[in-house]
Amino acid sequence: MTSAHRGRFAGVSRRDADQGESARANKGWWDAEAGDYYAEHGAFLGDSDLVWGPEGLREHDARTLGPADRLVGLRVLEIGGGAAQGGRWLADQGAVVVSTDLSTGMLAQARSIDARRADGIRAGQPPVAPLPLLACDAAALPFADASFDLVLTAYGAVPFVADSAAVMREAARVLRPGGRFTFSTTHPIRWAFPDVPGEAGLTASSSYFDRSPYVEEDDVGNALYVEHHRTLGDRVREITAAGLRLVDLVEPEWPAGHEQVWGGWSPLRGRLIPGTAIYVCER
């Protein structure tokens, strides 16, 4: 379903949504929302920065991908990269990066950032090469086995596909032996709580063990947006079944002085329950 065929938003449900329905809905949603999303969150994310979640943990502090001086020359694949801010940051560190996303709207936003960066170069400075971009499904990557040293995604791909185990398998497949896959997504405990930033978001109202996807629907029942839930145990099993080894699980704390609300993420909730989980895996 393209954005042109999206009906009017009618409501939210927790129901099954398979791989095809999820992909169609989320491509349409992100194609339609790419510009507004960047307008709302672009300043926080930066045009060339790797931000792992709404807590504001950045890779230059977290170092989940290893020391910055070891990124030079590494072949890196960003999946679900959105406007490619994370991939662009890695390229600025000297890595050789390809950034991918299912949404052509998000990739168009990435090209706009690259064009603006190129136009903003001062006289006498070397040009900033645009980042290689590709539209593809993270559950079926069009790359050869053992093509990359690093694969990453910050809140991309993983929560938006019905078969997230396939994303793990594909990441493992395209990684060279010893390569690293780091991804962040909503901390699964958040699925037990209402997704609101205030006091109402502090009382558990759903079962943590209910894996039913969150689905926004139009007036004829078509999915407009889908997110999928996995428990911590589910995620670890997906990772190990793909032949990956989980080497770290980072749960960023809400930092002092950070007062920005992002949807259901807020200082009130963030200081009490984790909002983001960052999984660091190696092949």
PDB file of C-alpha atoms in Angstrom:
ATOM      1  CA  MET A   1       0.000   0.000   0.000  1.00  0.00           C
ATOM      2  CA  THR A   2       1.568   3.290  -1.058  1.00  0.00           C
ATOM      3  CA  SER A   3       0.870   6.563   0.698  1.00  0.00           C
ATOM      4  CA  ALA A   4      -1.535   7.463  -2.129  1.00  0.00           C
ATOM      5  CA  HIS A   5      -3.826   4.568  -1.123  1.00  0.00           C
ATOM      6  CA  ARG A   6      -3.862   5.218   2.610  1.00  0.00           C
ATOM      7  CA  GLY A   7      -7.314   5.694   4.079  1.00  0.00           C
ATOM      8  CA  ARG A   8      -8.198   7.948   6.968  1.00  0.00           C
ATOM      9  CA  PHE A   9      -6.943   7.011  10.417  1.00  0.00           C
ATOM     10  CA  ALA A  10      -9.763   5.324  12.306  1.00  0.00           C
ATOM     11  CA  GLY A  11      -8.210   3.749  15.383  1.00  0.00           C
ATOM     12  CA  VAL A  12      -5.686   1.473  17.048  1.00  0.00           C
ATOM     13  CA  SER A  13      -5.805  -2.253  17.726  1.00  0.00           C
ATOM     14  CA  ARG A  14      -3.601  -5.089  18.909  1.00  0.00           C
ATOM     15  CA  ARG A  15      -3.949  -7.760  16.238  1.00  0.00           C
ATOM     16  CA  ASP A  16      -1.889  -9.964  13.947  1.00  0.00           C
ATOM     17  CA  ALA A  17      -0.104  -8.283  11.050  1.00  0.00           C
ATOM     18  CA  ASP A  18       2.089 -10.444   8.842  1.00  0.00           C
ATOM     19  CA  GLN A  19       5.299  -9.525   7.053  1.00  0.00           C
ATOM     20  CA  GLY A  20       3.603  -8.245   3.904  1.00  0.00           C
ATOM     21  CA  GLU A  21       1.003  -6.118   5.661  1.00  0.00           C
ATOM     22  CA  SER A  22       3.605  -4.682   8.027  1.00  0.00           C
ATOM     23  CA  ALA A  23       5.970  -3.775   5.182  1.00  0.00           C
ATOM     24  CA  ARG A  24       3.238  -2.122   3.117  1.00  0.00           C
ATOM     25  CA  ALA A  25       1.879  -0.150   6.048  1.00  0.00           C
ATOM     26  CA  ASN A  26       5.221   1.042   7.353  1.00  0.00           C
ATOM     27  CA  LYS A  27       6.596   1.970   3.941  1.00  0.00           C
ATOM     28  CA  GLY A  28       3.491   4.049   3.313  1.00  0.00           C
ATOM     29  CA  TRP A  29       3.619   5.658   6.737  1.00  0.00           C
ATOM     30  CA  TRP A  30       7.313   6.601   6.588  1.00  0.00           C
ATOM     31  CA  ASP A  31       7.027   7.780   2.967  1.00  0.00           C
ATOM     32  CA  ALA A  32       4.223  10.121   3.990  1.00  0.00           C
ATOM     33  CA  GLU A  33       5.772  11.259   7.287  1.00  0.00           C
ATOM     34  CA  ALA A  34       9.445  11.617   6.304  1.00  0.00           C
ATOM     35  CA  GLY A  35       9.417  15.397   5.970  1.00  0.00           C
ATOM     36  CA  ASP A  36       7.391  16.061   9.110  1.00  0.00           C
ATOM     37  CA  TYR A  37       9.451  13.577  11.105  1.00  0.00           C
ATOM     38  CA  TYR A  38      12.657  15.338  10.123  1.00  0.00           C
ATOM     39  CA  ALA A  39      11.163  18.745  10.899  1.00  0.00           C
ATOM     40  CA  GLU A  40      10.198  17.563  14.386  1.00  0.00           C
ATOM     41  CA  HIS A  41      13.239  15.459  15.301  1.00  0.00           C
ATOM     42  CA  GLY A  42      16.021  16.545  12.945  1.00  0.00           C
ATOM     43  CA  ALA A  43      17.634  18.977  15.374  1.00  0.00           C
ATOM     44  CA  PHE A  44      17.810  16.306  18.096  1.00  0.00           C
ATOM     45  CA  LEU A  45      19.139  13.613  15.753  1.00  0.00           C
ATOM     46  CA  GLY A  46      21.573  15.869  13.885  1.00  0.00           C
ATOM     47  CA  ASP A  47      22.412  15.443  10.216  1.00  0.00           C
ATOM     48  CA  SER A  48      25.586  13.493  10.947  1.00  0.00           C
ATOM     49  CA  ASP A  49      25.283  11.784  14.295  1.00  0.00           C
ATOM     50  CA  LEU A  50      24.487   8.326  15.624  1.00  0.00           C
ATOM     51  CA  VAL A  51      21.846   8.676  18.347  1.00  0.00           C
ATOM     52  CA  TRP A  52      20.694   5.381  19.822  1.00  0.00           C
ATOM     53  CA  GLY A  53      17.380   6.598  21.245  1.00  0.00           C
ATOM     54  CA  PRO A  54      15.299   9.358  22.811  1.00  0.00           C
ATOM     55  CA  GLU A  55      17.542   9.365  25.884  1.00  0.00           C
ATOM     56  CA  GLY A  56      20.122  11.053  23.662  1.00  0.00           C
ATOM     57  CA  LEU A  57      22.901   8.461  24.046  1.00  0.00           C
ATOM     58  CA  ARG A  58      25.264   9.054  21.130  1.00  0.00           C
ATOM     59  CA  GLU A  59      27.771   6.623  19.706  1.00  0.00           C
ATOM     60  CA  HIS A  60      30.697   8.964  20.329  1.00  0.00           C
ATOM     61  CA  ASP A  61      29.968   8.393  24.053  1.00  0.00           C
ATOM     62  CA  ALA A  62      28.569   4.826  24.001  1.00  0.00           C
ATOM     63  CA  ARG A  63      31.230   3.234  21.770  1.00  0.00           C
ATOM     64  CA  THR A  64      29.083   0.173  21.094  1.00  0.00           C
ATOM     65  CA  LEU A  65      30.797  -0.151  17.705  1.00  0.00           C
ATOM     66  CA  GLY A  66      34.301   0.042  19.128  1.00  0.00           C
ATOM     67  CA  PRO A  67      36.848   2.868  19.420  1.00  0.00           C
ATOM     68  CA  ALA A  68      36.464   5.647  16.849  1.00  0.00           C
ATOM     69  CA  ASP A  69      39.993   5.177  15.525  1.00  0.00           C
ATOM     70  CA  ARG A  70      39.135   1.579  14.606  1.00  0.00           C
ATOM     71  CA  LEU A  71      36.226   2.600  12.383  1.00  0.00           C
ATOM     72  CA  VAL A  72      38.489   3.936   9.632  1.00  0.00           C
ATOM     73  CA  GLY A  73      38.209   1.809   6.501  1.00  0.00           C
ATOM     74  CA  LEU A  74      35.593  -0.578   7.889  1.00  0.00           C
ATOM     75  CA  ARG A  75      32.783  -1.621   5.570  1.00  0.00           C
ATOM     76  CA  VAL A  76      29.515  -0.667   7.262  1.00  0.00           C
ATOM     77  CA  LEU A  77      25.870  -1.368   6.452  1.00  0.00           C
ATOM     78  CA  GLU A  78      23.133   0.731   8.029  1.00  0.00           C
ATOM     79  CA  ILE A  79      19.693  -0.901   7.813  1.00  0.00           C
ATOM     80  CA  GLY A  80      16.493   1.007   8.496  1.00  0.00           C
ATOM     81  CA  GLY A  81      18.699   4.076   8.377  1.00  0.00           C
ATOM     82  CA  GLY A  82      15.936   6.638   7.788  1.00  0.00           C
ATOM     83  CA  ALA A  83      17.623   9.829   6.676  1.00  0.00           C
ATOM     84  CA  ALA A  84      21.020   8.128   7.208  1.00  0.00           C
ATOM     85  CA  GLN A  85      22.233  10.324  10.055  1.00  0.00           C
ATOM     86  CA  GLY A  86      24.017   7.405  11.722  1.00  0.00           C
ATOM     87  CA  GLY A  87      25.603   6.196   8.509  1.00  0.00           C
ATOM     88  CA  ARG A  88      26.739   9.729   7.733  1.00  0.00           C
ATOM     89  CA  TRP A  89      28.426   9.994  11.135  1.00  0.00           C
ATOM     90  CA  LEU A  90      30.265   6.742  10.525  1.00  0.00           C
ATOM     91  CA  ALA A  91      31.387   7.940   7.090  1.00  0.00           C
ATOM     92  CA  ASP A  92      32.720  11.086   8.751  1.00  0.00           C
ATOM     93  CA  GLN A  93      34.812   8.816  11.002  1.00  0.00           C
ATOM     94  CA  GLY A  94      36.372   7.211   7.925  1.00  0.00           C
ATOM     95  CA  ALA A  95      34.186   4.131   7.482  1.00  0.00           C
ATOM     96  CA  VAL A  96      32.920   2.990   4.069  1.00  0.00           C
ATOM     97  CA  VAL A  97      29.148   3.075   4.490  1.00  0.00           C
ATOM     98  CA  VAL A  98      25.994   2.053   2.652  1.00  0.00           C
ATOM     99  CA  SER A  99      22.731   3.210   4.232  1.00  0.00           C
ATOM    100  CA  THR A 100      19.460   1.447   3.425  1.00  0.00           C
ATOM    101  CA  ASP A 101      15.788   1.880   4.236  1.00  0.00           C
ATOM    102  CA  LEU A 102      12.497   0.442   3.046  1.00  0.00           C
ATOM    103  CA  SER A 103      11.045   3.949   2.711  1.00  0.00           C
ATOM    104  CA  THR A 104      11.919   5.899  -0.412  1.00  0.00           C
ATOM    105  CA  GLY A 105      10.554   8.986   1.349  1.00  0.00           C
ATOM    106  CA  MET A 106      13.166   8.682   4.075  1.00  0.00           C
ATOM    107  CA  LEU A 107      15.885   8.126   1.489  1.00  0.00           C
ATOM    108  CA  ALA A 108      14.741  11.282  -0.314  1.00  0.00           C
ATOM    109  CA  GLN A 109      15.197  13.115   2.991  1.00  0.00           C
ATOM    110  CA  ALA A 110      18.695  11.637   3.213  1.00  0.00           C
ATOM    111  CA  ARG A 111      19.529  12.939  -0.263  1.00  0.00           C
ATOM    112  CA  SER A 112      18.278  16.397   0.744  1.00  0.00           C
ATOM    113  CA  ILE A 113      20.629  16.408   3.737  1.00  0.00           C
ATOM    114  CA  ASP A 114      23.549  15.359   1.541  1.00  0.00           C
ATOM    115  CA  ALA A 115      22.763  18.113  -0.969  1.00  0.00           C
ATOM    116  CA  ARG A 116      22.546  20.713   1.782  1.00  0.00           C
ATOM    117  CA  ARG A 117      25.845  19.582   3.283  1.00  0.00           C
ATOM    118  CA  ALA A 118      27.505  19.789  -0.126  1.00  0.00           C
ATOM    119  CA  ASP A 119      26.102  23.293  -0.726  1.00  0.00           C
ATOM    120  CA  GLY A 120      27.304  24.453   2.672  1.00  0.00           C
ATOM    121  CA  ILE A 121      30.963  23.659   2.097  1.00  0.00           C
ATOM    122  CA  ARG A 122      33.129  26.723   2.549  1.00  0.00           C
ATOM    123  CA  ALA A 123      35.550  27.738  -0.188  1.00  0.00           C
ATOM    124  CA  GLY A 124      38.745  25.751  -0.092  1.00  0.00           C
ATOM    125  CA  GLN A 125      37.299  22.777   1.780  1.00  0.00           C
ATOM    126  CA  PRO A 126      37.078  19.327   0.197  1.00  0.00           C
ATOM    127  CA  PRO A 127      33.588  18.305  -0.950  1.00  0.00           C
ATOM    128  CA  VAL A 128      31.505  15.974   1.194  1.00  0.00           C
ATOM    129  CA  ALA A 129      30.633  12.925  -0.869  1.00  0.00           C
ATOM    130  CA  PRO A 130      26.967  11.887  -0.735  1.00  0.00           C
ATOM    131  CA  LEU A 131      26.313   8.678   1.152  1.00  0.00           C
ATOM    132  CA  PRO A 132      25.469   5.612  -0.976  1.00  0.00           C
ATOM    133  CA  LEU A 133      21.763   4.913  -0.392  1.00  0.00           C
ATOM    134  CA  LEU A 134      19.623   1.907  -1.274  1.00  0.00           C
ATOM    135  CA  ALA A 135      15.938   1.067  -0.859  1.00  0.00           C
ATOM    136  CA  CYS A 136      15.561  -2.498   0.407  1.00  0.00           C
ATOM    137  CA  ASP A 137      13.892  -4.711   2.982  1.00  0.00           C
ATOM    138  CA  ALA A 138      16.091  -5.456   6.006  1.00  0.00           C
ATOM    139  CA  ALA A 139      14.656  -8.985   6.095  1.00  0.00           C
ATOM    140  CA  ALA A 140      15.978  -9.699   2.560  1.00  0.00           C
ATOM    141  CA  LEU A 141      19.217  -7.796   2.051  1.00  0.00           C
ATOM    142  CA  PRO A 142      20.621  -7.627  -1.510  1.00  0.00           C
ATOM    143  CA  PHE A 143      24.251  -8.089  -0.445  1.00  0.00           C
ATOM    144  CA  ALA A 144      26.654 -10.990  -0.640  1.00  0.00           C
ATOM    145  CA  ASP A 145      27.634 -13.092   2.350  1.00  0.00           C
ATOM    146  CA  ALA A 146      30.388 -11.673   4.585  1.00  0.00           C
ATOM    147  CA  SER A 147      30.303  -8.262   2.852  1.00  0.00           C
ATOM    148  CA  PHE A 148      30.520  -6.003   5.925  1.00  0.00           C
ATOM    149  CA  ASP A 149      32.495  -5.470   9.104  1.00  0.00           C
ATOM    150  CA  LEU A 150      29.617  -3.718  10.897  1.00  0.00           C
ATOM    151  CA  VAL A 151      25.840  -3.722  10.579  1.00  0.00           C
ATOM    152  CA  LEU A 152      23.750  -1.316  12.624  1.00  0.00           C
ATOM    153  CA  THR A 153      20.372   0.273  13.043  1.00  0.00           C
ATOM    154  CA  ALA A 154      19.127   2.836  15.558  1.00  0.00           C
ATOM    155  CA  TYR A 155      15.391   2.227  16.025  1.00  0.00           C
ATOM    156  CA  GLY A 156      15.141   1.150  12.396  1.00  0.00           C
ATOM    157  CA  ALA A 157      13.859  -2.061  10.795  1.00  0.00           C
ATOM    158  CA  VAL A 158      13.700  -4.343  13.851  1.00  0.00           C
ATOM    159  CA  PRO A 159      10.411  -3.152  15.444  1.00  0.00           C
ATOM    160  CA  PHE A 160       8.669  -2.690  12.104  1.00  0.00           C
ATOM    161  CA  VAL A 161       8.914  -6.196  10.633  1.00  0.00           C
ATOM    162  CA  ALA A 162       6.800  -9.204  11.563  1.00  0.00           C
ATOM    163  CA  ASP A 163       9.731 -11.584  11.101  1.00  0.00           C
ATOM    164  CA  SER A 164      12.462  -9.841  13.092  1.00  0.00           C
ATOM    165  CA  ALA A 165      14.309 -13.161  13.310  1.00  0.00           C
ATOM    166  CA  ALA A 166      14.878 -12.823   9.548  1.00  0.00           C
ATOM    167  CA  VAL A 167      16.526  -9.442  10.146  1.00  0.00           C
ATOM    168  CA  MET A 168      18.923 -11.118  12.595  1.00  0.00           C
ATOM    169  CA  ARG A 169      19.703 -13.876  10.105  1.00  0.00           C
ATOM    170  CA  GLU A 170      20.324 -11.404   7.302  1.00  0.00           C
ATOM    171  CA  ALA A 171      22.578  -9.241   9.472  1.00  0.00           C
ATOM    172  CA  ALA A 172      24.562 -12.333  10.443  1.00  0.00           C
ATOM    173  CA  ARG A 173      24.768 -13.499   6.828  1.00  0.00           C
ATOM    174  CA  VAL A 174      26.232 -10.265   5.458  1.00  0.00           C
ATOM    175  CA  LEU A 175      28.696  -9.899   8.346  1.00  0.00           C
ATOM    176  CA  ARG A 176      32.196 -11.240   8.078  1.00  0.00           C
ATOM    177  CA  PRO A 177      33.322 -13.597  10.876  1.00  0.00           C
ATOM    178  CA  GLY A 178      34.104 -11.459  13.908  1.00  0.00           C
ATOM    179  CA  GLY A 179      31.903  -8.625  12.636  1.00  0.00           C
ATOM    180  CA  ARG A 180      29.493  -6.725  14.852  1.00  0.00           C
ATOM    181  CA  PHE A 181      25.752  -6.048  14.659  1.00  0.00           C
ATOM    182  CA  THR A 182      24.419  -3.343  16.979  1.00  0.00           C
ATOM    183  CA  PHE A 183      20.775  -2.332  17.043  1.00  0.00           C
ATOM    184  CA  SER A 184      18.473  -0.334  19.291  1.00  0.00           C
ATOM    185  CA  THR A 185      14.742  -0.617  19.713  1.00  0.00           C
ATOM    186  CA  THR A 186      12.042   0.133  22.252  1.00  0.00           C
ATOM    187  CA  HIS A 187      12.775  -1.606  25.547  1.00  0.00           C
ATOM    188  CA  PRO A 188      10.226  -4.439  25.734  1.00  0.00           C
ATOM    189  CA  ILE A 189       9.071  -3.540  29.259  1.00  0.00           C
ATOM    190  CA  ARG A 190       7.543  -0.396  27.739  1.00  0.00           C
ATOM    191  CA  TRP A 191       4.891  -2.545  26.041  1.00  0.00           C
ATOM    192  CA  ALA A 192       3.272  -3.179  29.434  1.00  0.00           C
ATOM    193  CA  PHE A 193       2.642   0.540  29.957  1.00  0.00           C
ATOM    194  CA  PRO A 194       0.488   3.086  28.091  1.00  0.00           C
ATOM    195  CA  ASP A 195       2.544   5.050  25.577  1.00  0.00           C
ATOM    196  CA  VAL A 196       1.948   8.441  27.151  1.00  0.00           C
ATOM    197  CA  PRO A 197       4.541  10.708  28.779  1.00  0.00           C
ATOM    198  CA  GLY A 198       2.647  11.663  31.951  1.00  0.00           C
ATOM    199  CA  GLU A 199       1.493   9.960  35.147  1.00  0.00           C
ATOM    200  CA  ALA A 200      -0.857   7.638  33.262  1.00  0.00           C
ATOM    201  CA  GLY A 201       2.197   6.107  31.591  1.00  0.00           C
ATOM    202  CA  LEU A 202       3.508   4.815  34.924  1.00  0.00           C
ATOM    203  CA  THR A 203       0.833   2.183  35.541  1.00  0.00           C
ATOM    204  CA  ALA A 204       1.130  -1.160  33.744  1.00  0.00           C
ATOM    205  CA  SER A 205      -2.030  -1.870  31.779  1.00  0.00           C
ATOM    206  CA  SER A 206      -1.048  -4.645  29.343  1.00  0.00           C
ATOM    207  CA  SER A 207       0.706  -7.974  29.591  1.00  0.00           C
ATOM    208  CA  TYR A 208       4.411  -7.893  28.867  1.00  0.00           C
ATOM    209  CA  PHE A 209       3.903 -11.350  27.368  1.00  0.00           C
ATOM    210  CA  ASP A 210       1.294 -10.258  24.808  1.00  0.00           C
ATOM    211  CA  ARG A 211       3.191 -10.275  21.499  1.00  0.00           C
ATOM    212  CA  SER A 212       0.259  -8.868  19.503  1.00  0.00           C
ATOM    213  CA  PRO A 213       1.468  -6.038  17.244  1.00  0.00           C
ATOM    214  CA  TYR A 214       0.349  -2.453  17.702  1.00  0.00           C
ATOM    215  CA  VAL A 215      -1.610  -1.548  14.569  1.00  0.00           C
ATOM    216  CA  GLU A 216      -2.999   1.801  13.468  1.00  0.00           C
ATOM    217  CA  GLU A 217      -5.847   1.237  10.992  1.00  0.00           C
ATOM    218  CA  ASP A 218      -7.794   3.218   8.436  1.00  0.00           C
ATOM    219  CA  ASP A 219     -11.572   3.332   8.147  1.00  0.00           C
ATOM    220  CA  VAL A 220     -11.753   0.054   6.213  1.00  0.00           C
ATOM    221  CA  GLY A 221      -9.390  -1.918   8.455  1.00  0.00           C
ATOM    222  CA  ASN A 222      -6.149  -1.582   6.476  1.00  0.00           C
ATOM    223  CA  ALA A 223      -2.998  -1.196   8.561  1.00  0.00           C
ATOM    224  CA  LEU A 224      -1.441   2.264   8.317  1.00  0.00           C
ATOM    225  CA  TYR A 225       1.402   1.668  10.777  1.00  0.00           C
ATOM    226  CA  VAL A 226       2.605  -1.440  12.617  1.00  0.00           C
ATOM    227  CA  GLU A 227       5.057  -2.078  15.446  1.00  0.00           C
ATOM    228  CA  HIS A 228       5.950  -5.541  16.727  1.00  0.00           C
ATOM    229  CA  HIS A 229       6.787  -6.602  20.269  1.00  0.00           C
ATOM    230  CA  ARG A 230       9.311  -9.171  21.445  1.00  0.00           C
ATOM    231  CA  THR A 231      10.283  -9.934  25.043  1.00  0.00           C
ATOM    232  CA  LEU A 232      13.928  -9.846  26.102  1.00  0.00           C
ATOM    233  CA  GLY A 233      13.996 -13.642  25.968  1.00  0.00           C
ATOM    234  CA  ASP A 234      12.499 -13.658  22.460  1.00  0.00           C
ATOM    235  CA  ARG A 235      15.134 -11.242  21.263  1.00  0.00           C
ATOM    236  CA  VAL A 236      18.034 -13.202  22.750  1.00  0.00           C
ATOM    237  CA  ARG A 237      16.742 -16.385  21.134  1.00  0.00           C
ATOM    238  CA  GLU A 238      16.469 -14.639  17.740  1.00  0.00           C
ATOM    239  CA  ILE A 239      20.025 -13.377  18.070  1.00  0.00           C
ATOM    240  CA  THR A 240      21.553 -16.721  19.027  1.00  0.00           C
ATOM    241  CA  ALA A 241      19.500 -18.671  16.470  1.00  0.00           C
ATOM    242  CA  ALA A 242      20.994 -16.432  13.764  1.00  0.00           C
ATOM    243  CA  GLY A 243      24.505 -17.486  14.790  1.00  0.00           C
ATOM    244  CA  LEU A 244      25.256 -14.247  16.609  1.00  0.00           C
ATOM    245  CA  ARG A 245      26.645 -13.836  20.116  1.00  0.00           C
ATOM    246  CA  LEU A 246      25.165 -11.192  22.411  1.00  0.00           C
ATOM    247  CA  VAL A 247      28.114  -9.386  24.001  1.00  0.00           C
ATOM    248  CA  ASP A 248      26.300  -6.466  25.649  1.00  0.00           C
ATOM    249  CA  LEU A 249      22.816  -5.168  26.383  1.00  0.00           C
ATOM    250  CA  VAL A 250      22.776  -1.442  27.082  1.00  0.00           C
ATOM    251  CA  GLU A 251      19.765   0.146  28.823  1.00  0.00           C
ATOM    252  CA  PRO A 252      20.452   3.903  28.709  1.00  0.00           C
ATOM    253  CA  GLU A 253      19.398   5.876  31.763  1.00  0.00           C
ATOM    254  CA  TRP A 254      17.575   9.147  31.275  1.00  0.00           C
ATOM    255  CA  PRO A 255      20.263  11.817  31.726  1.00  0.00           C
ATOM    256  CA  ALA A 256      19.979  14.742  34.114  1.00  0.00           C
ATOM    257  CA  GLY A 257      19.061  17.966  32.344  1.00  0.00           C
ATOM    258  CA  HIS A 258      17.411  16.235  29.390  1.00  0.00           C
ATOM    259  CA  GLU A 259      13.852  17.558  29.397  1.00  0.00           C
ATOM    260  CA  GLN A 260      12.704  16.807  25.851  1.00  0.00           C
ATOM    261  CA  VAL A 261       9.527  14.762  25.455  1.00  0.00           C
ATOM    262  CA  TRP A 262       9.382  12.442  22.438  1.00  0.00           C
ATOM    263  CA  GLY A 263       6.028  10.721  22.136  1.00  0.00           C
ATOM    264  CA  GLY A 264       5.732   8.448  25.161  1.00  0.00           C
ATOM    265  CA  TRP A 265       9.326   9.076  26.188  1.00  0.00           C
ATOM    266  CA  SER A 266       9.667  11.729  28.875  1.00  0.00           C
ATOM    267  CA  PRO A 267      11.880  12.680  31.831  1.00  0.00           C
ATOM    268  CA  LEU A 268       9.155  11.476  34.223  1.00  0.00           C
ATOM    269  CA  ARG A 269       8.999   7.982  32.758  1.00  0.00           C
ATOM    270  CA  GLY A 270      12.627   7.765  31.679  1.00  0.00           C
ATOM    271  CA  ARG A 271      13.932   8.194  35.219  1.00  0.00           C
ATOM    272  CA  LEU A 272      11.850   5.237  36.420  1.00  0.00           C
ATOM    273  CA  ILE A 273      11.703   2.643  33.627  1.00  0.00           C
ATOM    274  CA  PRO A 274      13.978   1.955  30.656  1.00  0.00           C
ATOM    275  CA  GLY A 275      12.819   3.183  27.269  1.00  0.00           C
ATOM    276  CA  THR A 276      15.508   1.834  24.964  1.00  0.00           C
ATOM    277  CA  ALA A 277      17.439  -1.429  24.658  1.00  0.00           C
ATOM    278  CA  ILE A 278      20.693  -1.538  22.654  1.00  0.00           C
ATOM    279  CA  TYR A 279      21.825  -5.031  21.661  1.00  0.00           C
ATOM    280  CA  VAL A 280      25.492  -5.484  20.797  1.00  0.00           C
ATOM    281  CA  CYS A 281      26.142  -8.729  18.915  1.00  0.00           C
ATOM    282  CA  GLU A 282      29.094 -10.373  17.203  1.00  0.00           C
ATOM    283  CA  ARG A 283      29.303 -13.072  14.593  1.00  0.00           C
TER     284      ARG A 283
END
